mmCIF file of C-alpha atoms in Angstrom:
data_model
loop_
_atom_site.group_PDB
_atom_site.id
_atom_site.type_symbol
_atom_site.label_atom_id
_atom_site.label_comp_id
_atom_site.label_asym_id
_atom_site.label_seq_id
_atom_site.Cartn_x
_atom_site.Cartn_y
_atom_site.Cartn_z
ATOM 1 C CA MET A 786 -56.067 -22.328 -28.057
ATOM 2 C CA LYS A 787 -56.195 -20.572 -24.746
ATOM 3 C CA PHE A 788 -54.331 -17.298 -24.523
ATOM 4 C CA LEU A 789 -52.658 -16.028 -21.410
ATOM 5 C CA GLY A 790 -54.072 -12.917 -19.821
ATOM 6 C CA ILE A 791 -52.105 -9.690 -19.974
ATOM 7 C CA SER A 792 -51.246 -9.797 -16.262
ATOM 8 C CA ASN A 793 -49.917 -13.358 -16.566
ATOM 9 C CA ARG A 794 -47.868 -12.431 -19.609
ATOM 10 C CA ILE A 795 -46.385 -9.528 -17.654
ATOM 11 C CA ARG A 796 -45.522 -11.893 -14.795
ATOM 12 C CA PHE A 797 -43.848 -14.352 -17.161
ATOM 13 C CA PHE A 798 -41.980 -11.506 -18.874
ATOM 14 C CA SER A 799 -40.779 -10.141 -15.516
ATOM 15 C CA LEU A 800 -39.711 -13.599 -14.362
ATOM 16 C CA GLY A 801 -37.878 -14.201 -17.622
ATOM 17 C CA PHE A 802 -36.169 -10.813 -17.382
ATOM 18 C CA CYS A 803 -35.038 -11.580 -13.822
ATOM 19 C CA ILE A 804 -33.647 -14.968 -14.887
ATOM 20 C CA ILE A 805 -31.769 -13.399 -17.807
ATOM 21 C CA SER A 806 -30.444 -10.614 -15.560
ATOM 22 C CA PHE A 807 -29.309 -13.127 -12.928
ATOM 23 C CA SER A 808 -27.672 -15.247 -15.629
ATOM 24 C CA LEU A 809 -25.793 -12.264 -17.041
ATOM 25 C CA GLN A 810 -24.715 -11.236 -13.533
ATOM 26 C CA ALA A 811 -23.494 -14.769 -12.822
ATOM 27 C CA GLN A 812 -21.513 -14.743 -16.069
ATOM 28 C CA THR A 813 -19.819 -11.422 -15.301
ATOM 29 C CA GLU A 814 -19.318 -11.871 -11.551
ATOM 30 C CA LYS A 815 -15.860 -13.114 -10.661
ATOM 31 C CA GLN A 816 -14.441 -14.842 -7.608
ATOM 32 C CA VAL A 817 -11.490 -14.119 -5.350
ATOM 33 C CA VAL A 818 -9.405 -17.278 -5.079
ATOM 34 C CA TYR A 819 -6.122 -18.263 -3.470
ATOM 35 C CA GLY A 820 -2.916 -18.857 -5.400
ATOM 36 C CA ASP A 821 0.396 -20.331 -4.307
ATOM 37 C CA ASP A 822 2.157 -18.636 -1.411
ATOM 38 C CA PHE A 823 4.869 -16.119 -2.344
ATOM 39 C CA VAL A 824 7.945 -16.736 -0.164
ATOM 40 C CA PHE A 825 11.091 -14.647 0.325
ATOM 41 C CA ASN A 826 14.172 -16.536 1.533
ATOM 42 C CA LEU A 827 15.637 -14.431 4.341
ATOM 43 C CA ASP A 828 19.270 -14.029 5.279
ATOM 44 C CA TYR A 829 20.327 -14.077 8.938
ATOM 45 C CA GLU A 830 19.983 -10.268 9.260
ATOM 46 C CA THR A 831 16.511 -9.688 7.816
ATOM 47 C CA SER A 832 13.573 -9.722 10.213
ATOM 48 C CA PHE A 833 9.847 -10.222 9.726
ATOM 49 C CA GLU A 834 9.416 -6.531 10.603
ATOM 50 C CA ALA A 835 11.220 -5.430 7.434
ATOM 51 C CA PHE A 836 9.330 -2.630 5.656
ATOM 52 C CA GLY A 837 8.424 -3.354 2.029
ATOM 53 C CA PRO A 838 8.737 -4.709 -0.491
ATOM 54 C CA VAL A 839 8.901 -2.070 -3.219
ATOM 55 C CA ARG A 840 10.119 -2.593 -6.767
ATOM 56 C CA TYR A 841 13.548 -1.109 -7.385
ATOM 57 C CA LYS A 842 15.038 -1.768 -10.817
ATOM 58 C CA ASP A 843 15.240 -5.586 -11.075
ATOM 59 C CA HIS A 844 14.796 -6.214 -7.351
ATOM 60 C CA PHE A 845 12.363 -6.211 -4.469
ATOM 61 C CA ALA A 846 13.659 -3.799 -1.833
ATOM 62 C CA PHE A 847 13.031 -4.090 1.913
ATOM 63 C CA TYR A 848 14.115 -1.748 4.677
ATOM 64 C CA ASN A 849 15.553 -3.821 7.521
ATOM 65 C CA PRO A 850 15.136 -1.940 10.842
ATOM 66 C CA VAL A 851 17.447 -4.307 12.735
ATOM 67 C CA ASN A 852 20.561 -2.689 11.257
ATOM 68 C CA SER A 853 19.170 0.190 9.141
ATOM 69 C CA SER A 854 19.943 -1.449 5.833
ATOM 70 C CA LEU A 855 18.209 -1.916 2.522
ATOM 71 C CA LYS A 856 17.944 -5.535 1.424
ATOM 72 C CA LEU A 857 17.632 -6.108 -2.319
ATOM 73 C CA PHE A 858 16.044 -9.433 -3.282
ATOM 74 C CA ASP A 859 16.389 -11.003 -6.713
ATOM 75 C CA GLN A 860 12.941 -11.113 -8.334
ATOM 76 C CA LYS A 861 13.359 -14.701 -9.563
ATOM 77 C CA SER A 862 15.139 -16.533 -6.752
ATOM 78 C CA LEU A 863 13.618 -14.312 -4.003
ATOM 79 C CA THR A 864 16.930 -14.393 -2.148
ATOM 80 C CA VAL A 865 19.094 -11.483 -0.999
ATOM 81 C CA ALA A 866 21.183 -10.229 -3.919
ATOM 82 C CA SER A 867 22.851 -7.311 -2.127
ATOM 83 C CA THR A 868 22.727 -5.135 0.971
ATOM 84 C CA ILE A 869 22.911 -1.337 1.161
ATOM 85 C CA ASN A 870 24.045 -0.222 4.612
ATOM 86 C CA ILE A 871 22.580 3.249 5.147
ATOM 87 C CA VAL A 872 25.174 5.760 6.362
ATOM 88 C CA LYS A 873 23.884 7.308 9.606
ATOM 89 C CA GLU A 874 26.695 9.719 10.569
ATOM 90 C CA GLY A 875 28.663 12.421 8.816
ATOM 91 C CA PRO A 876 27.983 14.192 5.531
ATOM 92 C CA LYS A 877 25.394 12.709 3.194
ATOM 93 C CA SER A 878 23.954 10.585 5.997
ATOM 94 C CA THR A 879 20.447 9.713 7.219
ATOM 95 C CA ALA A 880 20.271 10.085 11.001
ATOM 96 C CA LYS A 881 17.089 8.096 11.630
ATOM 97 C CA PRO A 882 16.064 6.178 8.514
ATOM 98 C CA PHE A 883 12.607 4.664 8.343
ATOM 99 C CA GLY A 884 10.856 2.676 5.633
ATOM 100 C CA VAL A 885 11.607 2.270 1.967
ATOM 101 C CA PHE A 886 10.013 3.965 -1.042
ATOM 102 C CA SER A 887 10.756 3.818 -4.746
ATOM 103 C CA ASN A 888 9.881 5.458 -8.031
ATOM 104 C CA GLY A 889 11.098 2.368 -9.873
ATOM 105 C CA MET A 890 14.621 3.586 -10.597
ATOM 106 C CA GLY A 891 15.561 5.237 -7.296
ATOM 107 C CA VAL A 892 15.294 4.016 -3.720
ATOM 108 C CA PHE A 893 14.451 6.338 -0.824
ATOM 109 C CA THR A 894 14.051 6.336 2.956
ATOM 110 C CA LEU A 895 12.403 8.757 5.340
ATOM 111 C CA ASP A 896 14.555 10.606 7.880
ATOM 112 C CA PHE A 897 11.895 10.913 10.569
ATOM 113 C CA TYR A 898 13.920 13.264 12.775
ATOM 114 C CA LYS A 899 14.497 15.821 9.996
ATOM 115 C CA GLN A 900 11.207 15.189 8.166
ATOM 116 C CA VAL A 901 12.910 14.720 4.821
ATOM 117 C CA ILE A 902 13.010 11.932 2.230
ATOM 118 C CA ASN A 903 16.495 10.926 1.129
ATOM 119 C CA GLN A 904 17.456 9.158 -2.062
ATOM 120 C CA ILE A 905 20.103 6.545 -1.250
ATOM 121 C CA ASP A 906 22.864 5.383 -3.583
ATOM 122 C CA ALA A 907 24.414 1.914 -3.787
ATOM 123 C CA ASN A 908 26.909 2.815 -1.030
ATOM 124 C CA GLY A 909 24.267 4.032 1.420
ATOM 125 C CA PHE A 910 24.943 7.752 0.998
ATOM 126 C CA VAL A 911 22.291 10.424 0.466
ATOM 127 C CA ILE A 912 22.432 11.797 -3.077
ATOM 128 C CA LYS A 913 19.227 13.881 -3.006
ATOM 129 C CA THR A 914 16.916 15.242 -0.298
ATOM 130 C CA TYR A 915 13.260 16.312 -0.380
ATOM 131 C CA ASN A 916 11.837 18.379 2.473
ATOM 132 C CA ILE A 917 8.392 17.022 3.361
ATOM 133 C CA SER A 918 7.799 18.847 6.641
ATOM 134 C CA SER A 919 4.092 19.538 7.064
ATOM 135 C CA GLN A 920 4.770 22.549 9.315
ATOM 136 C CA ALA A 921 4.903 24.708 6.220
ATOM 137 C CA VAL A 922 1.226 23.978 5.600
ATOM 138 C CA GLY A 923 -0.040 24.511 9.136
ATOM 139 C CA SER A 924 0.510 21.159 10.825
ATOM 140 C CA ASN A 925 2.960 20.380 13.593
ATOM 141 C CA ASP A 926 2.363 16.646 13.482
ATOM 142 C CA GLY A 927 5.276 14.436 12.542
ATOM 143 C CA LEU A 928 4.952 12.324 9.435
ATOM 144 C CA LEU A 929 5.388 8.621 10.119
ATOM 145 C CA PRO A 930 4.073 6.633 7.141
ATOM 146 C CA LEU A 931 2.894 3.104 7.857
ATOM 147 C CA PRO A 932 2.315 0.229 5.411
ATOM 148 C CA LEU A 933 -1.370 1.188 5.398
ATOM 149 C CA SER A 934 -0.691 4.839 4.680
ATOM 150 C CA SER A 935 2.451 5.068 2.611
ATOM 151 C CA ILE A 936 4.395 7.746 0.711
ATOM 152 C CA TYR A 937 4.152 7.624 -3.090
ATOM 153 C CA PHE A 938 6.214 9.092 -5.906
ATOM 154 C CA GLN A 939 4.030 9.867 -8.913
ATOM 155 C CA GLY A 940 5.102 12.001 -11.844
ATOM 156 C CA PRO A 941 6.617 15.274 -10.588
ATOM 157 C CA TYR A 942 5.120 14.885 -7.092
ATOM 158 C CA ILE A 943 5.582 13.140 -3.775
ATOM 159 C CA TYR A 944 2.339 12.373 -1.909
ATOM 160 C CA ILE A 945 2.472 12.150 1.887
ATOM 161 C CA PRO A 946 -0.547 11.217 4.082
ATOM 162 C CA ILE A 947 -1.033 13.299 7.249
ATOM 163 C CA PRO A 948 -3.305 11.467 9.714
ATOM 164 C CA GLY A 949 -5.072 13.559 12.344
ATOM 165 C CA GLY A 950 -3.225 13.980 15.626
ATOM 166 C CA ILE A 951 -4.756 12.666 18.868
ATOM 167 C CA SER A 952 -5.384 14.997 21.792
ATOM 168 C CA LEU A 953 -3.889 13.473 24.944
ATOM 169 C CA LYS A 954 -6.413 15.445 26.993
ATOM 170 C CA THR A 955 -9.627 14.249 25.331
ATOM 171 C CA ASN A 956 -8.488 11.134 23.428
ATOM 172 C CA PHE A 957 -10.305 12.581 20.393
ATOM 173 C CA THR A 958 -8.604 13.169 17.055
ATOM 174 C CA ASN A 959 -8.230 16.450 15.197
ATOM 175 C CA HIS A 960 -10.074 16.036 11.892
ATOM 176 C CA SER A 961 -10.219 19.709 10.968
ATOM 177 C CA ARG A 962 -7.382 19.816 8.443
ATOM 178 C CA LYS A 963 -6.500 18.296 5.097
ATOM 179 C CA THR A 964 -4.991 14.827 4.961
ATOM 180 C CA ILE A 965 -2.692 14.746 1.905
ATOM 181 C CA LEU A 966 0.486 16.790 1.460
ATOM 182 C CA ARG A 967 1.805 17.011 -2.106
ATOM 183 C CA VAL A 968 5.404 18.124 -2.672
ATOM 184 C CA ASN A 969 6.714 19.210 -6.073
ATOM 185 C CA LYS A 970 10.056 17.441 -6.488
ATOM 186 C CA GLU A 971 11.451 20.123 -8.787
ATOM 187 C CA ASN A 972 10.793 23.332 -6.868
ATOM 188 C CA GLY A 973 9.781 22.102 -3.408
ATOM 189 C CA THR A 974 6.377 23.815 -3.374
ATOM 190 C CA LYS A 975 3.687 22.195 -1.211
ATOM 191 C CA ASP A 976 -0.088 21.810 -1.561
ATOM 192 C CA THR A 977 -2.612 20.100 0.671
ATOM 193 C CA PHE A 978 -5.756 18.215 -0.375
ATOM 194 C CA LEU A 979 -8.712 16.247 0.987
ATOM 195 C CA ASN A 980 -10.454 17.094 4.213
ATOM 196 C CA TYR A 981 -11.684 14.211 6.333
ATOM 197 C CA PRO A 982 -15.167 13.093 5.153
ATOM 198 C CA GLU A 983 -18.352 14.329 6.830
ATOM 199 C CA ASN A 984 -18.474 11.287 9.125
ATOM 200 C CA TYR A 985 -15.445 12.616 10.920
ATOM 201 C CA SER A 986 -17.282 15.690 12.182
ATOM 202 C CA HIS A 987 -18.502 13.375 14.951
ATOM 203 C CA ASN A 988 -16.272 12.838 17.950
ATOM 204 C CA ILE A 989 -14.296 9.719 17.134
ATOM 205 C CA GLY A 990 -11.883 8.405 19.734
ATOM 206 C CA GLY A 991 -8.568 6.668 19.176
ATOM 207 C CA GLY A 992 -6.155 6.889 16.303
ATOM 208 C CA ARG A 993 -6.926 3.867 14.133
ATOM 209 C CA PRO A 994 -10.192 5.151 12.579
ATOM 210 C CA SER A 995 -8.272 8.245 11.434
ATOM 211 C CA ILE A 996 -5.443 6.528 9.560
ATOM 212 C CA LEU A 997 -6.218 6.806 5.876
ATOM 213 C CA ALA A 998 -5.169 4.149 3.362
ATOM 214 C CA THR A 999 -3.410 5.235 0.180
ATOM 215 C CA THR A 1000 -2.433 3.658 -3.113
ATOM 216 C CA SER A 1001 -1.139 4.972 -6.404
ATOM 217 C CA ASN A 1002 -2.303 4.257 -9.953
ATOM 218 C CA SER A 1003 0.824 3.948 -12.081
ATOM 219 C CA LYS A 1004 -1.172 4.364 -15.294
ATOM 220 C CA SER A 1005 -3.330 7.417 -14.530
ATOM 221 C CA LYS A 1006 -0.707 8.893 -12.132
ATOM 222 C CA SER A 1007 -3.489 9.431 -9.568
ATOM 223 C CA LEU A 1008 -3.362 8.985 -5.808
ATOM 224 C CA LEU A 1009 -6.272 7.022 -4.328
ATOM 225 C CA VAL A 1010 -7.354 7.563 -0.716
ATOM 226 C CA SER A 1011 -9.654 5.459 1.483
ATOM 227 C CA TYR A 1012 -10.847 6.450 4.955
ATOM 228 C CA PRO A 1013 -11.793 3.709 7.446
ATOM 229 C CA LEU A 1014 -15.237 5.210 8.090
ATOM 230 C CA ASP A 1015 -16.387 6.194 4.604
ATOM 231 C CA HIS A 1016 -17.772 4.117 1.728
ATOM 232 C CA ARG A 1017 -16.156 6.295 -0.923
ATOM 233 C CA ILE A 1018 -12.714 6.260 -2.522
ATOM 234 C CA PHE A 1019 -11.207 9.666 -3.297
ATOM 235 C CA GLU A 1020 -9.020 10.099 -6.371
ATOM 236 C CA LEU A 1021 -6.509 12.959 -6.507
ATOM 237 C CA THR A 1022 -5.434 13.389 -10.130
ATOM 238 C CA ILE A 1023 -2.059 14.685 -11.178
ATOM 239 C CA GLU A 1024 -3.822 17.905 -12.264
ATOM 240 C CA GLY A 1025 -5.097 18.407 -8.694
ATOM 241 C CA GLU A 1026 -8.714 17.437 -9.437
ATOM 242 C CA ILE A 1027 -10.558 15.385 -6.812
ATOM 243 C CA LYS A 1028 -12.883 12.649 -8.050
ATOM 244 C CA VAL A 1029 -15.181 10.644 -5.777
ATOM 245 C CA HIS A 1030 -16.063 6.976 -6.349
ATOM 246 C CA MET A 1031 -18.522 4.869 -4.361
ATOM 247 C CA ALA A 1032 -16.973 1.567 -3.287
ATOM 248 C CA LYS A 1033 -19.327 0.099 -0.692
ATOM 249 C CA SER A 1034 -19.177 -3.326 0.885
ATOM 250 C CA SER A 1035 -22.427 -5.276 0.885
ATOM 251 C CA ASP A 1036 -21.900 -6.172 4.555
ATOM 252 C CA PHE A 1037 -22.778 -2.913 6.325
ATOM 253 C CA ASP A 1038 -24.501 0.420 5.796
ATOM 254 C CA ASP A 1039 -23.188 2.937 8.297
ATOM 255 C CA PHE A 1040 -20.651 3.658 11.022
ATOM 256 C CA ASP A 1041 -22.909 4.925 13.827
ATOM 257 C CA ASP A 1042 -21.369 2.653 16.454
ATOM 258 C CA PHE A 1043 -18.091 4.551 16.166
ATOM 259 C CA TYR A 1044 -19.555 7.893 17.201
ATOM 260 C CA TYR A 1045 -19.150 9.229 20.700
ATOM 261 C CA LYS A 1046 -21.666 11.470 22.423
ATOM 262 C CA GLU A 1047 -20.501 15.054 22.746
ATOM 263 C CA ASP A 1048 -20.571 15.043 26.544
ATOM 264 C CA ARG A 1049 -18.554 11.949 27.345
ATOM 265 C CA ILE A 1050 -15.557 9.846 26.467
ATOM 266 C CA ASP A 1051 -16.124 6.185 25.772
ATOM 267 C CA ASP A 1052 -16.327 3.978 28.849
ATOM 268 C CA GLY A 1053 -13.156 2.030 29.383
ATOM 269 C CA GLY A 1054 -10.708 4.701 28.225
ATOM 270 C CA SER A 1055 -8.202 3.611 25.606
ATOM 271 C CA ASN A 1056 -9.187 -0.037 26.050
ATOM 272 C CA GLY A 1057 -12.833 0.817 25.344
ATOM 273 C CA THR A 1058 -11.774 2.767 22.268
ATOM 274 C CA LEU A 1059 -9.805 -0.210 20.981
ATOM 275 C CA LYS A 1060 -12.752 -2.565 21.505
ATOM 276 C CA LYS A 1061 -15.060 -0.163 19.666
ATOM 277 C CA TRP A 1062 -12.674 -0.235 16.715
ATOM 278 C CA LEU A 1063 -12.227 -4.002 16.759
ATOM 279 C CA GLY A 1064 -15.922 -4.749 17.289
ATOM 280 C CA ASN A 1065 -17.170 -2.904 14.197
ATOM 281 C CA TYR A 1066 -16.853 -2.910 10.428
ATOM 282 C CA SER A 1067 -14.401 -0.516 8.804
ATOM 283 C CA TYR A 1068 -12.247 -0.236 5.707
ATOM 284 C CA SER A 1069 -8.603 -1.247 5.714
ATOM 285 C CA PHE A 1070 -5.930 -1.339 2.996
ATOM 286 C CA LEU A 1071 -6.515 0.013 -0.497
ATOM 287 C CA PHE A 1072 -4.293 -1.401 -3.221
ATOM 288 C CA TYR A 1073 -4.006 -0.814 -6.973
ATOM 289 C CA ASP A 1074 -2.850 -3.789 -9.048
ATOM 290 C CA GLU A 1075 -1.225 -2.618 -12.263
ATOM 291 C CA PHE A 1076 -1.220 -6.125 -13.739
ATOM 292 C CA THR A 1077 -5.026 -6.426 -13.816
ATOM 293 C CA ASP A 1078 -5.848 -2.693 -13.636
ATOM 294 C CA THR A 1079 -8.009 -3.277 -10.566
ATOM 295 C CA TYR A 1080 -8.425 -1.807 -7.078
ATOM 296 C CA TRP A 1081 -8.547 -4.031 -3.990
ATOM 297 C CA ARG A 1082 -10.331 -2.512 -0.997
ATOM 298 C CA PHE A 1083 -10.056 -4.593 2.158
ATOM 299 C CA VAL A 1084 -12.702 -4.590 4.895
ATOM 300 C CA ASN A 1085 -12.100 -5.120 8.619
ATOM 301 C CA LEU A 1086 -14.713 -7.575 9.891
ATOM 302 C CA PRO A 1087 -15.864 -7.266 13.540
ATOM 303 C CA LEU A 1088 -14.314 -9.433 16.207
ATOM 304 C CA SER A 1089 -16.663 -11.695 18.133
ATOM 305 C CA TYR A 1090 -17.831 -11.013 21.683
ATOM 306 C CA ALA A 1091 -15.576 -13.800 22.966
ATOM 307 C CA GLN A 1092 -12.536 -12.388 21.183
ATOM 308 C CA LEU A 1093 -13.188 -8.873 22.481
ATOM 309 C CA ASN A 1094 -13.267 -10.207 26.041
ATOM 310 C CA GLN A 1095 -9.893 -11.889 25.876
ATOM 311 C CA LYS A 1096 -7.417 -10.698 28.497
ATOM 312 C CA GLU A 1097 -5.268 -9.304 25.697
ATOM 313 C CA VAL A 1098 -6.877 -8.467 22.361
ATOM 314 C CA ILE A 1099 -4.247 -8.682 19.630
ATOM 315 C CA GLU A 1100 -5.541 -7.338 16.333
ATOM 316 C CA ALA A 1101 -2.893 -9.100 14.249
ATOM 317 C CA LYS A 1102 -3.982 -12.425 15.730
ATOM 318 C CA PHE A 1103 -7.778 -12.127 15.670
ATOM 319 C CA ARG A 1104 -8.776 -9.736 12.881
ATOM 320 C CA ILE A 1105 -10.436 -11.280 9.804
ATOM 321 C CA TYR A 1106 -10.850 -9.466 6.485
ATOM 322 C CA LYS A 1107 -12.716 -9.595 3.222
ATOM 323 C CA VAL A 1108 -12.015 -7.672 0.017
ATOM 324 C CA LEU A 1109 -13.891 -5.787 -2.692
ATOM 325 C CA VAL A 1110 -12.312 -5.865 -6.144
ATOM 326 C CA LEU A 1111 -13.116 -2.923 -8.433
ATOM 327 C CA ASP A 1112 -12.258 -2.386 -12.090
ATOM 328 C CA LYS A 1113 -10.546 0.728 -13.450
ATOM 329 C CA ASN A 1114 -13.938 2.510 -13.504
ATOM 330 C CA PHE A 1115 -14.616 1.527 -9.855
ATOM 331 C CA LYS A 1116 -17.317 -0.973 -10.765
ATOM 332 C CA LYS A 1117 -17.423 -3.979 -8.460
ATOM 333 C CA VAL A 1118 -15.804 -7.049 -10.028
ATOM 334 C CA ALA A 1119 -15.967 -9.343 -7.003
ATOM 335 C CA GLU A 1120 -16.483 -9.373 -3.243
ATOM 336 C CA SER A 1121 -14.833 -12.187 -1.338
ATOM 337 C CA ASP A 1122 -15.922 -14.275 1.609
ATOM 338 C CA GLU A 1123 -13.859 -14.100 4.790
ATOM 339 C CA LEU A 1124 -10.173 -14.283 3.962
ATOM 340 C CA GLN A 1125 -8.001 -16.617 5.970
ATOM 341 C CA GLY A 1126 -4.353 -16.447 6.936
ATOM 342 C CA ILE A 1127 -3.540 -12.799 6.134
ATOM 343 C CA ASP A 1128 -2.278 -10.038 8.422
ATOM 344 C CA LEU A 1129 -3.185 -6.465 7.481
ATOM 345 C CA SER A 1130 -2.764 -5.001 10.951
ATOM 346 C CA LEU A 1131 -1.323 -1.530 11.340
ATOM 347 C CA MET A 1132 2.314 -2.418 11.886
ATOM 348 C CA SER A 1133 2.536 -5.819 10.168
ATOM 349 C CA GLY A 1134 0.555 -5.319 6.974
ATOM 350 C CA LYS A 1135 2.493 -5.618 3.747
ATOM 351 C CA ILE A 1136 1.003 -5.948 0.279
ATOM 352 C CA PHE A 1137 2.338 -5.950 -3.296
ATOM 353 C CA SER A 1138 1.505 -7.598 -6.615
ATOM 354 C CA THR A 1139 3.114 -9.563 -9.434
ATOM 355 C CA GLU A 1140 1.799 -11.324 -12.518
ATOM 356 C CA LYS A 1141 0.793 -14.148 -10.163
ATOM 357 C CA GLY A 1142 -1.648 -12.052 -8.103
ATOM 358 C CA ILE A 1143 -1.912 -9.890 -4.980
ATOM 359 C CA HIS A 1144 0.506 -10.907 -2.224
ATOM 360 C CA ILE A 1145 -0.415 -10.167 1.401
ATOM 361 C CA TYR A 1146 1.685 -10.705 4.515
ATOM 362 C CA ALA A 1147 0.751 -14.058 6.053
ATOM 363 C CA LYS A 1148 -0.259 -14.531 9.688
ATOM 364 C CA ASN A 1149 1.829 -17.699 9.781
ATOM 365 C CA GLN A 1150 5.489 -16.639 9.950
ATOM 366 C CA GLU A 1151 6.795 -19.600 11.905
ATOM 367 C CA ASN A 1152 9.838 -20.309 9.723
ATOM 368 C CA GLU A 1153 12.494 -17.742 10.653
ATOM 369 C CA GLU A 1154 14.257 -18.297 7.324
ATOM 370 C CA GLU A 1155 11.236 -17.192 5.269
ATOM 371 C CA MET A 1156 8.868 -14.265 4.892
ATOM 372 C CA ARG A 1157 5.603 -15.677 3.605
ATOM 373 C CA PHE A 1158 2.826 -13.920 1.671
ATOM 374 C CA LYS A 1159 -0.623 -15.311 0.833
ATOM 375 C CA THR A 1160 -1.650 -14.865 -2.798
ATOM 376 C CA LEU A 1161 -5.090 -13.727 -3.990
ATOM 377 C CA LYS A 1162 -6.335 -13.439 -7.558
ATOM 378 C CA ILE A 1163 -9.612 -13.166 -9.436
ATOM 379 C CA LYS A 1164 -11.007 -15.657 -11.907
#
C-alpha cells in the first residue's frame, strides 16, 4: 500500500477543511427575497407624500401634509378608520405640524416653528409638549427630521438627530458638533452624543452625506445611528454608553471619492456635489425589525455615467440599493443583490415592518387610490 506524503496529506486536509467551511457557510447564509406587496387603500384626502406609517395602538398612523391631519389606518383592512384634524390656531394648538411619531400608545407631531414635539389627542388638541430646541446645547440649526433620520421615543427619552448645517459661503458642512440630542421626558434635561466619525474631518460638500440614519431597538431600548460615509453602526444605550459595531458592505472599501481638496470647491458647484454623491457608494437607511430581531442597513449603489449625464438627475427615479441584514449581535446574516422597485430617497423613503417582512415605499405609485410598499424578508 502506498502512503501519501505529509505535504499531500496537508493539502488534502486543507482542501477538505475549505469544503467543510464553505458547506457550513452555505448552510448558515440566508437570502433576501421578495414577498407580496403591502398596499394601503387611500381616501381622497391622503397623498403619496404622507409621512409614516408609525404604529399607534391598533392602527397605522400617517401624517397627511395636504390638510395637516393624522390618518389612522386599520391594521387588517389597511383602509382609513378615522381622521384627526390637528388644531392649528388658539390654545392647545400646533402652529406648523410636521411628521408623525409614536411611542405605541401616544401620537405626536413636531411643531417646526416652535421646535417642540406635541402629543395630540383624538380631537386634534395638544395635551402635552416637549421642548426639543437644540439651542440649549449650542446649536442654532433647526430640527427637521426626515424619514431617513427620524425622532424616536425610547424609555424615558426622546432622541432627535441633528445633522450638520451647510455653510452657504463655502458649501461645506459643519461636522464639529455632536449629532444626537437626547431629551428626558420627565424633567426636560438635554444631553448630546456622537460626534461625526473621523471621515468627516475631510471637507465634504453638500448636505446629503451628512444626514445620519437612525433606528430604535424596542427590546434593548437603544438608539442605532448610521452615517453615510462610515462602515460602522453606533449604538447609544439607554444608560448613555456608546457601542461601536462594524457593518461593512462587501462592495466597497473606502469613501475617498467624496473628499474635497482643502483649497477648492468641487467643480460644478451644487450640481457637481450632487453628482459626486450619486456617483459613489454610501450607506442609506438603517432599520431595526423587531419581528426577526435583525438590523437592515441599506446601501446606495452608484449611478451609471449615462444616468449622471441626464439633463435632470432625479435620485428617486434612478437610485438602486442593496441591503445588509445583521443579527442582534451585528453579525451578517445576508447581503442582497441589487434591489428593484424601492424608493429610499431623502423625501420619499418610508419603511416599516410587520410579521410579513420589511415594507419599503415602492417606486411605482401609479394608482392614486393606493400607497404601495415592496416587501423584503429573509429565508
